[in-house]
Amino acid sequence: MNKVPVFDNSGKKVKEINAPESVFSVSHKEHLIYEAVINYRANQRSGTASTKIRKEVRGGGKKPWRQKGTGRARAGSIRSPLWRSGGITFGPRPKDDFYKIPKKARINALKSILTQKLEEEKIRLVEKLQIPEPKTREAVKLLEQLKL
């Protein structure tokens, strides 16, 4: 059974509590953690990069010159991607990168990380968190006392 130390506001160890085996005794699953992080980062993307294709560029309704007899190449619109200030051929379009990993995989990744953090002694419980007044100076002082 894993023990988790409990501290008071001054950073002194008050007691130890038993960590539940179902959460803090899971084997380390590197790939599940990787999948969870990749999923989280993909879901944070906004995917709003965009360029205009030829139909979205303003202007270019009239044929620039007639089809035959000028000696020039045929052209249907001045907004063709071949022209300056025309549309972009394969530019970025808005897309949604959101996807879900299975619930059990997400939970097991979290348990795996919690187990690893407990083994590295990077989990700290505080019995009763008290800040005298809501000031940054007080919060910094508290974090220093708790060695965080």
Tab-separated table of N, CA and C in Angstrom:
chain	number	residue	atom	x	y	z
A	1	MET	N	0.845	-1.184	0.000
A	1	MET	CA	0.000	0.000	0.000
A	1	MET	C	0.886	1.241	0.000
A	2	ASN	N	0.590	2.183	-0.894
A	2	ASN	CA	1.372	3.405	-1.009
A	2	ASN	C	0.919	4.434	0.023
A	3	LYS	N	1.885	5.142	0.577
A	3	LYS	CA	1.605	6.189	1.558
A	3	LYS	C	1.827	7.545	0.894
A	4	VAL	N	0.883	8.478	1.143
A	4	VAL	CA	1.006	9.832	0.626
A	4	VAL	C	1.148	10.775	1.818
A	5	PRO	N	2.216	11.593	1.849
A	5	PRO	CA	2.386	12.512	2.975
A	5	PRO	C	1.400	13.678	2.894
A	6	VAL	N	0.914	14.113	4.067
A	6	VAL	CA	0.017	15.266	4.162
A	6	VAL	C	0.759	16.355	4.923
A	7	PHE	N	0.751	17.575	4.391
A	7	PHE	CA	1.490	18.696	4.967
A	7	PHE	C	0.525	19.756	5.483
A	8	ASP	N	1.013	20.592	6.405
A	8	ASP	CA	0.213	21.738	6.818
A	8	ASP	C	0.707	22.958	6.035
A	9	ASN	N	0.180	24.134	6.345
A	9	ASN	CA	0.536	25.344	5.591
A	9	ASN	C	2.007	25.721	5.701
A	10	SER	N	2.665	25.345	6.790
A	10	SER	CA	4.066	25.716	6.961
A	10	SER	C	5.016	24.750	6.260
A	11	GLY	N	4.491	23.684	5.670
A	11	GLY	CA	5.324	22.729	4.952
A	11	GLY	C	5.807	21.584	5.798
A	12	LYS	N	5.269	21.448	7.027
A	12	LYS	CA	5.668	20.340	7.913
A	12	LYS	C	4.753	19.154	7.665
A	13	LYS	N	5.371	17.974	7.710
A	13	LYS	CA	4.618	16.744	7.495
A	13	LYS	C	3.754	16.466	8.731
A	14	VAL	N	2.438	16.358	8.525
A	14	VAL	CA	1.512	16.151	9.623
A	14	VAL	C	1.206	14.667	9.795
A	15	LYS	N	0.884	14.003	8.698
A	15	LYS	CA	0.552	12.581	8.750
A	15	LYS	C	0.726	11.969	7.376
A	16	GLU	N	0.460	10.678	7.289
A	16	GLU	CA	0.474	9.966	6.004
A	16	GLU	C	-0.858	9.262	5.848
A	17	ILE	N	-1.360	9.262	4.628
A	17	ILE	CA	-2.603	8.537	4.362
A	17	ILE	C	-2.331	7.451	3.332
A	18	ASN	N	-3.164	6.440	3.350
A	18	ASN	CA	-3.022	5.351	2.384
A	18	ASN	C	-3.634	5.764	1.061
A	19	ALA	N	-2.853	5.598	0.001
A	19	ALA	CA	-3.346	5.903	-1.340
A	19	ALA	C	-4.105	4.693	-1.873
A	20	PRO	N	-5.259	4.901	-2.496
A	20	PRO	CA	-6.017	3.764	-3.020
A	20	PRO	C	-5.228	2.992	-4.077
A	21	GLU	N	-5.194	1.685	-3.910
A	21	GLU	CA	-4.433	0.824	-4.832
A	21	GLU	C	-4.973	0.896	-6.259
A	22	SER	N	-6.281	1.107	-6.391
A	22	SER	CA	-6.886	1.120	-7.729
A	22	SER	C	-6.390	2.292	-8.569
A	23	VAL	N	-5.921	3.355	-7.908
A	23	VAL	CA	-5.449	4.530	-8.637
A	23	VAL	C	-3.922	4.610	-8.659
A	24	PHE	N	-3.280	4.320	-7.535
A	24	PHE	CA	-1.846	4.567	-7.402
A	24	PHE	C	-0.975	3.327	-7.502
A	25	SER	N	-1.497	2.225	-8.022
A	25	SER	CA	-0.665	1.030	-8.207
A	25	SER	C	-0.852	0.462	-9.608
A	26	VAL	N	-0.862	1.340	-10.575
A	26	VAL	CA	-1.065	0.934	-11.965
A	26	VAL	C	0.296	0.916	-12.655
A	27	SER	N	0.496	-0.050	-13.543
A	27	SER	CA	1.774	-0.110	-14.255
A	27	SER	C	1.885	1.077	-15.218
A	28	HIS	N	3.117	1.489	-15.476
A	28	HIS	CA	3.378	2.650	-16.334
A	28	HIS	C	3.095	2.293	-17.789
A	29	LYS	N	2.183	3.027	-18.412
A	29	LYS	CA	1.804	2.771	-19.805
A	29	LYS	C	2.184	3.987	-20.653
A	30	GLU	N	3.401	3.946	-21.175
A	30	GLU	CA	3.963	5.071	-21.916
A	30	GLU	C	3.110	5.451	-23.128
A	31	HIS	N	2.662	4.439	-23.876
A	31	HIS	CA	1.922	4.737	-25.100
A	31	HIS	C	0.559	5.356	-24.806
A	32	LEU	N	-0.105	4.917	-23.744
A	32	LEU	CA	-1.401	5.502	-23.384
A	32	LEU	C	-1.252	6.967	-23.001
A	33	ILE	N	-0.191	7.272	-22.269
A	33	ILE	CA	0.065	8.656	-21.887
A	33	ILE	C	0.325	9.486	-23.136
A	34	TYR	N	1.113	8.948	-24.053
A	34	TYR	CA	1.395	9.620	-25.320
A	34	TYR	C	0.099	9.906	-26.075
A	35	GLU	N	-0.775	8.890	-26.181
A	35	GLU	CA	-2.045	9.060	-26.895
A	35	GLU	C	-2.898	10.142	-26.239
A	36	ALA	N	-2.938	10.165	-24.906
A	36	ALA	CA	-3.748	11.149	-24.194
A	36	ALA	C	-3.222	12.568	-24.430
A	37	VAL	N	-1.908	12.731	-24.433
A	37	VAL	CA	-1.322	14.060	-24.651
A	37	VAL	C	-1.572	14.521	-26.084
A	38	ILE	N	-1.379	13.630	-27.051
A	38	ILE	CA	-1.616	13.982	-28.455
A	38	ILE	C	-3.082	14.349	-28.659
A	39	ASN	N	-3.984	13.597	-28.036
A	39	ASN	CA	-5.410	13.883	-28.121
A	39	ASN	C	-5.724	15.258	-27.536
A	40	TYR	N	-5.171	15.540	-26.378
A	40	TYR	CA	-5.416	16.832	-25.728
A	40	TYR	C	-4.935	17.981	-26.611
A	41	ARG	N	-3.723	17.850	-27.152
A	41	ARG	CA	-3.159	18.924	-27.974
A	41	ARG	C	-3.925	19.105	-29.278
A	42	ALA	N	-4.385	18.001	-29.877
A	42	ALA	CA	-5.178	18.104	-31.110
A	42	ALA	C	-6.495	18.815	-30.837
A	43	ASN	N	-7.102	18.531	-29.693
A	43	ASN	CA	-8.381	19.152	-29.360
A	43	ASN	C	-8.229	20.621	-28.980
A	44	GLN	N	-7.010	21.076	-28.666
A	44	GLN	CA	-6.781	22.478	-28.350
A	44	GLN	C	-6.609	23.327	-29.601
A	45	ARG	N	-6.347	22.698	-30.743
A	45	ARG	CA	-6.122	23.448	-31.978
A	45	ARG	C	-7.397	24.122	-32.444
A	46	SER	N	-7.267	25.325	-32.989
A	46	SER	CA	-8.450	26.018	-33.496
A	46	SER	C	-8.659	25.719	-34.977
A	47	GLY	N	-7.583	25.478	-35.725
A	47	GLY	CA	-7.707	25.093	-37.133
A	47	GLY	C	-8.396	26.142	-37.986
A	48	THR	N	-8.030	27.419	-37.824
A	48	THR	CA	-8.728	28.487	-38.535
A	48	THR	C	-7.935	29.071	-39.696
A	49	ALA	N	-6.766	28.506	-40.022
A	49	ALA	CA	-5.972	29.022	-41.145
A	49	ALA	C	-6.790	28.876	-42.422
A	50	SER	N	-6.810	29.929	-43.240
A	50	SER	CA	-7.657	29.884	-44.430
A	50	SER	C	-7.097	30.775	-45.536
A	51	THR	N	-7.269	30.332	-46.777
A	51	THR	CA	-6.966	31.157	-47.943
A	51	THR	C	-8.184	31.123	-48.855
A	52	LYS	N	-8.250	32.070	-49.781
A	52	LYS	CA	-9.402	32.134	-50.683
A	52	LYS	C	-9.129	31.330	-51.947
A	53	ILE	N	-10.114	30.554	-52.341
A	53	ILE	CA	-10.030	29.848	-53.622
A	53	ILE	C	-10.589	30.774	-54.695
A	54	ARG	N	-10.532	30.381	-55.961
A	54	ARG	CA	-10.850	31.310	-57.046
A	54	ARG	C	-12.272	31.837	-56.983
A	55	LYS	N	-13.214	31.064	-56.486
A	55	LYS	CA	-14.594	31.559	-56.443
A	55	LYS	C	-14.814	32.561	-55.309
A	56	GLU	N	-13.914	32.601	-54.309
A	56	GLU	CA	-14.081	33.504	-53.178
A	56	GLU	C	-13.359	34.848	-53.368
A	57	VAL	N	-12.451	34.930	-54.360
A	57	VAL	CA	-11.718	36.168	-54.601
A	57	VAL	C	-12.645	37.162	-55.291
A	58	ARG	N	-12.589	38.429	-54.835
A	58	ARG	CA	-13.470	39.455	-55.377
A	58	ARG	C	-13.092	39.800	-56.815
A	59	GLY	N	-14.090	39.975	-57.657
A	59	GLY	CA	-13.882	40.392	-59.046
A	59	GLY	C	-13.731	39.204	-59.978
A	60	GLY	N	-13.379	39.501	-61.230
A	60	GLY	CA	-13.103	38.463	-62.212
A	60	GLY	C	-14.344	37.848	-62.838
A	61	GLY	N	-15.446	38.588	-62.906
A	61	GLY	CA	-16.670	38.028	-63.482
A	61	GLY	C	-16.658	37.974	-64.996
A	62	LYS	N	-15.935	38.905	-65.618
A	62	LYS	CA	-15.929	38.997	-67.085
A	62	LYS	C	-14.708	38.274	-67.656
A	63	LYS	N	-14.908	37.689	-68.828
A	63	LYS	CA	-13.798	37.042	-69.535
A	63	LYS	C	-12.814	38.132	-69.967
A	64	PRO	N	-11.490	37.991	-69.645
A	64	PRO	CA	-10.547	39.078	-69.917
A	64	PRO	C	-10.403	39.420	-71.416
A	65	TRP	N	-10.389	38.440	-72.299
A	65	TRP	CA	-10.379	38.665	-73.754
A	65	TRP	C	-11.072	37.500	-74.430
A	66	ARG	N	-11.378	37.706	-75.701
A	66	ARG	CA	-12.146	36.662	-76.382
A	66	ARG	C	-11.331	35.386	-76.532
A	67	GLN	N	-12.024	34.293	-76.800
A	67	GLN	CA	-11.424	32.963	-76.808
A	67	GLN	C	-10.397	32.798	-77.929
A	68	LYS	N	-10.730	33.284	-79.131
A	68	LYS	CA	-9.868	33.026	-80.289
A	68	LYS	C	-9.474	34.338	-80.971
A	69	GLY	N	-8.356	34.274	-81.681
A	69	GLY	CA	-7.979	35.388	-82.544
A	69	GLY	C	-7.045	36.409	-81.953
A	70	THR	N	-6.710	36.328	-80.684
A	70	THR	CA	-5.825	37.352	-80.112
A	70	THR	C	-4.367	36.911	-80.133
A	71	GLY	N	-4.105	35.622	-80.257
A	71	GLY	CA	-2.740	35.121	-80.214
A	71	GLY	C	-2.274	34.838	-78.791
A	72	ARG	N	-3.106	35.147	-77.830
A	72	ARG	CA	-2.757	34.876	-76.424
A	72	ARG	C	-3.419	33.579	-75.981
A	73	ALA	N	-2.976	33.074	-74.839
A	73	ALA	CA	-3.583	31.858	-74.301
A	73	ALA	C	-5.017	32.170	-73.875
A	74	ARG	N	-5.883	31.160	-73.950
A	74	ARG	CA	-7.270	31.384	-73.545
A	74	ARG	C	-7.343	31.603	-72.040
A	75	ALA	N	-8.219	32.475	-71.618
A	75	ALA	CA	-8.371	32.811	-70.199
A	75	ALA	C	-9.843	33.054	-69.923
A	76	GLY	N	-10.305	32.532	-68.793
A	76	GLY	CA	-11.716	32.688	-68.454
A	76	GLY	C	-11.942	33.690	-67.337
A	77	SER	N	-10.931	33.906	-66.482
A	77	SER	CA	-11.115	34.805	-65.358
A	77	SER	C	-9.759	35.327	-64.906
A	78	ILE	N	-9.748	36.572	-64.446
A	78	ILE	CA	-8.481	37.127	-63.931
A	78	ILE	C	-8.223	36.653	-62.503
A	79	ARG	N	-9.123	35.879	-61.933
A	79	ARG	CA	-8.942	35.355	-60.582
A	79	ARG	C	-8.498	33.890	-60.587
A	80	SER	N	-8.064	33.403	-61.725
A	80	SER	CA	-7.514	32.059	-61.824
A	80	SER	C	-6.260	31.968	-60.970
A	81	PRO	N	-5.963	30.815	-60.393
A	81	PRO	CA	-4.756	30.676	-59.573
A	81	PRO	C	-3.462	30.962	-60.345
A	82	LEU	N	-3.499	30.940	-61.656
A	82	LEU	CA	-2.304	31.219	-62.453
A	82	LEU	C	-1.993	32.707	-62.490
A	83	TRP	N	-2.967	33.529	-62.183
A	83	TRP	CA	-2.807	34.973	-62.276
A	83	TRP	C	-2.403	35.579	-60.941
A	84	ARG	N	-1.711	36.742	-61.017
A	84	ARG	CA	-1.396	37.519	-59.832
A	84	ARG	C	-2.706	37.986	-59.192
A	85	SER	N	-2.785	37.940	-57.884
A	85	SER	CA	-3.988	38.265	-57.103
A	85	SER	C	-5.167	37.361	-57.414
A	86	GLY	N	-4.862	36.174	-57.917
A	86	GLY	CA	-5.913	35.176	-58.127
A	86	GLY	C	-6.078	34.309	-56.891
A	87	GLY	N	-6.903	33.294	-57.006
A	87	GLY	CA	-7.132	32.392	-55.882
A	87	GLY	C	-5.912	31.521	-55.597
A	88	ILE	N	-5.884	30.908	-54.430
A	88	ILE	CA	-4.788	30.019	-54.039
A	88	ILE	C	-5.215	28.581	-54.346
A	89	THR	N	-4.334	27.826	-55.001
A	89	THR	CA	-4.710	26.495	-55.457
A	89	THR	C	-4.930	25.495	-54.335
A	90	PHE	N	-3.899	25.183	-53.555
A	90	PHE	CA	-4.055	24.184	-52.493
A	90	PHE	C	-3.697	24.778	-51.136
A	91	GLY	N	-4.226	25.954	-50.853
A	91	GLY	CA	-3.935	26.632	-49.598
A	91	GLY	C	-4.668	25.983	-48.436
A	92	PRO	N	-4.367	26.425	-47.208
A	92	PRO	CA	-5.040	25.851	-46.035
A	92	PRO	C	-6.513	26.234	-45.981
A	93	ARG	N	-7.336	25.332	-45.486
A	93	ARG	CA	-8.763	25.573	-45.299
A	93	ARG	C	-9.080	25.248	-43.843
A	94	PRO	N	-10.104	25.887	-43.248
A	94	PRO	CA	-10.444	25.577	-41.864
A	94	PRO	C	-10.776	24.104	-41.686
A	95	LYS	N	-10.270	23.511	-40.597
A	95	LYS	CA	-10.578	22.107	-40.336
A	95	LYS	C	-10.672	21.861	-38.844
A	96	ASP	N	-11.346	20.817	-38.483
A	96	ASP	CA	-11.574	20.468	-37.088
A	96	ASP	C	-10.752	19.223	-36.778
A	97	ASP	N	-9.809	19.334	-35.828
A	97	ASP	CA	-8.940	18.223	-35.472
A	97	ASP	C	-9.452	17.445	-34.268
A	98	PHE	N	-10.659	17.753	-33.808
A	98	PHE	CA	-11.195	17.141	-32.592
A	98	PHE	C	-11.413	15.640	-32.779
A	99	TYR	N	-10.992	14.845	-31.781
A	99	TYR	CA	-11.314	13.417	-31.740
A	99	TYR	C	-11.268	12.963	-30.297
A	100	LYS	N	-11.855	11.835	-30.012
A	100	LYS	CA	-11.888	11.306	-28.650
A	100	LYS	C	-11.142	9.981	-28.596
A	101	ILE	N	-10.405	9.791	-27.497
A	101	ILE	CA	-9.864	8.462	-27.248
A	101	ILE	C	-10.839	7.786	-26.288
A	102	PRO	N	-10.859	6.472	-26.247
A	102	PRO	CA	-11.813	5.780	-25.379
A	102	PRO	C	-11.670	6.207	-23.917
A	103	LYS	N	-12.787	6.214	-23.220
A	103	LYS	CA	-12.833	6.666	-21.831
A	103	LYS	C	-11.889	5.859	-20.943
A	104	LYS	N	-11.872	4.522	-21.115
A	104	LYS	CA	-11.004	3.677	-20.295
A	104	LYS	C	-9.529	3.981	-20.550
A	105	ALA	N	-9.191	4.274	-21.806
A	105	ALA	CA	-7.801	4.611	-22.131
A	105	ALA	C	-7.413	5.927	-21.462
A	106	ARG	N	-8.318	6.915	-21.489
A	106	ARG	CA	-8.068	8.209	-20.861
A	106	ARG	C	-7.869	8.049	-19.350
A	107	ILE	N	-8.733	7.247	-18.718
A	107	ILE	CA	-8.658	7.025	-17.273
A	107	ILE	C	-7.375	6.283	-16.904
A	108	ASN	N	-7.023	5.254	-17.686
A	108	ASN	CA	-5.794	4.489	-17.406
A	108	ASN	C	-4.540	5.338	-17.590
A	109	ALA	N	-4.567	6.255	-18.564
A	109	ALA	CA	-3.422	7.156	-18.747
A	109	ALA	C	-3.269	8.051	-17.527
A	110	LEU	N	-4.378	8.572	-17.013
A	110	LEU	CA	-4.336	9.424	-15.824
A	110	LEU	C	-3.835	8.643	-14.608
A	111	LYS	N	-4.336	7.418	-14.416
A	111	LYS	CA	-3.881	6.588	-13.297
A	111	LYS	C	-2.390	6.292	-13.412
A	112	SER	N	-1.932	6.036	-14.620
A	112	SER	CA	-0.525	5.738	-14.848
A	112	SER	C	0.358	6.932	-14.468
A	113	ILE	N	-0.079	8.133	-14.852
A	113	ILE	CA	0.671	9.350	-14.515
A	113	ILE	C	0.658	9.581	-13.003
A	114	LEU	N	-0.507	9.387	-12.364
A	114	LEU	CA	-0.596	9.588	-10.914
A	114	LEU	C	0.313	8.613	-10.169
A	115	THR	N	0.353	7.363	-10.631
A	115	THR	CA	1.234	6.365	-10.015
A	115	THR	C	2.693	6.787	-10.153
A	116	GLN	N	3.057	7.237	-11.339
A	116	GLN	CA	4.435	7.658	-11.588
A	116	GLN	C	4.804	8.861	-10.713
A	117	LYS	N	3.900	9.836	-10.609
A	117	LYS	CA	4.173	11.031	-9.794
A	117	LYS	C	4.304	10.678	-8.312
A	118	LEU	N	3.511	9.718	-7.847
A	118	LEU	CA	3.608	9.291	-6.450
A	118	LEU	C	4.952	8.616	-6.186
A	119	GLU	N	5.409	7.781	-7.123
A	119	GLU	CA	6.700	7.120	-6.972
A	119	GLU	C	7.847	8.133	-6.967
A	120	GLU	N	7.710	9.205	-7.737
A	120	GLU	CA	8.737	10.251	-7.799
A	120	GLU	C	8.581	11.267	-6.672
A	121	GLU	N	7.606	11.067	-5.801
A	121	GLU	CA	7.304	11.953	-4.671
A	121	GLU	C	7.028	13.380	-5.129
A	122	LYS	N	6.242	13.506	-6.181
A	122	LYS	CA	5.865	14.816	-6.710
A	122	LYS	C	4.405	15.152	-6.422
A	123	ILE	N	3.743	14.317	-5.613
A	123	ILE	CA	2.379	14.600	-5.188
A	123	ILE	C	2.443	15.069	-3.744
A	124	ARG	N	1.861	16.238	-3.483
A	124	ARG	CA	1.856	16.793	-2.131
A	124	ARG	C	0.425	17.151	-1.758
A	125	LEU	N	-0.027	16.631	-0.641
A	125	LEU	CA	-1.352	16.960	-0.130
A	125	LEU	C	-1.208	17.961	1.007
A	126	VAL	N	-2.104	18.946	1.021
A	126	VAL	CA	-2.108	19.948	2.083
A	126	VAL	C	-3.382	19.750	2.885
A	127	GLU	N	-3.234	19.641	4.214
A	127	GLU	CA	-4.382	19.340	5.061
A	127	GLU	C	-5.442	20.435	4.985
A	128	LYS	N	-5.057	21.668	5.234
A	128	LYS	CA	-6.010	22.775	5.172
A	128	LYS	C	-5.282	23.978	4.590
A	129	LEU	N	-5.653	24.350	3.376
A	129	LEU	CA	-4.990	25.443	2.684
A	129	LEU	C	-5.596	26.765	3.139
A	130	GLN	N	-4.786	27.592	3.809
A	130	GLN	CA	-5.268	28.880	4.294
A	130	GLN	C	-4.339	29.988	3.821
A	131	ILE	N	-4.930	30.955	3.140
A	131	ILE	CA	-4.198	32.147	2.728
A	131	ILE	C	-4.863	33.315	3.452
A	132	PRO	N	-4.096	34.090	4.253
A	132	PRO	CA	-4.698	35.156	5.057
A	132	PRO	C	-5.476	36.180	4.234
A	133	GLU	N	-4.894	36.603	3.118
A	133	GLU	CA	-5.595	37.534	2.239
A	133	GLU	C	-5.229	37.201	0.797
A	134	PRO	N	-6.106	37.507	-0.158
A	134	PRO	CA	-5.846	37.143	-1.552
A	134	PRO	C	-4.799	38.039	-2.212
A	135	LYS	N	-3.551	37.788	-1.866
A	135	LYS	CA	-2.425	38.554	-2.421
A	135	LYS	C	-1.432	37.590	-3.042
A	136	THR	N	-0.808	38.006	-4.117
A	136	THR	CA	0.199	37.178	-4.782
A	136	THR	C	1.370	36.899	-3.850
A	137	ARG	N	1.759	37.899	-3.066
A	137	ARG	CA	2.878	37.754	-2.139
A	137	ARG	C	2.608	36.613	-1.161
A	138	GLU	N	1.380	36.535	-0.670
A	138	GLU	CA	1.008	35.477	0.273
A	138	GLU	C	1.040	34.105	-0.402
A	139	ALA	N	0.558	34.047	-1.641
A	139	ALA	CA	0.553	32.779	-2.381
A	139	ALA	C	1.973	32.298	-2.652
A	140	VAL	N	2.866	33.216	-3.025
A	140	VAL	CA	4.269	32.867	-3.279
A	140	VAL	C	4.919	32.352	-2.003
A	141	LYS	N	4.634	33.020	-0.895
A	141	LYS	CA	5.194	32.607	0.393
A	141	LYS	C	4.742	31.193	0.757
A	142	LEU	N	3.449	30.923	0.536
A	142	LEU	CA	2.898	29.589	0.806
A	142	LEU	C	3.560	28.525	-0.055
A	143	LEU	N	3.737	28.811	-1.352
A	143	LEU	CA	4.366	27.855	-2.258
A	143	LEU	C	5.819	27.583	-1.853
A	144	GLU	N	6.517	28.609	-1.377
A	144	GLU	CA	7.898	28.420	-0.921
A	144	GLU	C	7.935	27.529	0.324
A	145	GLN	N	6.993	27.736	1.229
A	145	GLN	CA	6.952	26.916	2.454
A	145	GLN	C	6.652	25.456	2.122
A	146	LEU	N	5.815	25.242	1.109
A	146	LEU	CA	5.475	23.870	0.714
A	146	LEU	C	6.513	23.270	-0.245
A	147	LYS	N	7.553	24.056	-0.552
A	147	LYS	CA	8.636	23.626	-1.456
A	147	LYS	C	8.106	23.224	-2.843
A	148	LEU	N	7.267	24.087	-3.385
A	148	LEU	CA	6.704	23.852	-4.724
A	148	LEU	C	7.267	24.871	-5.703
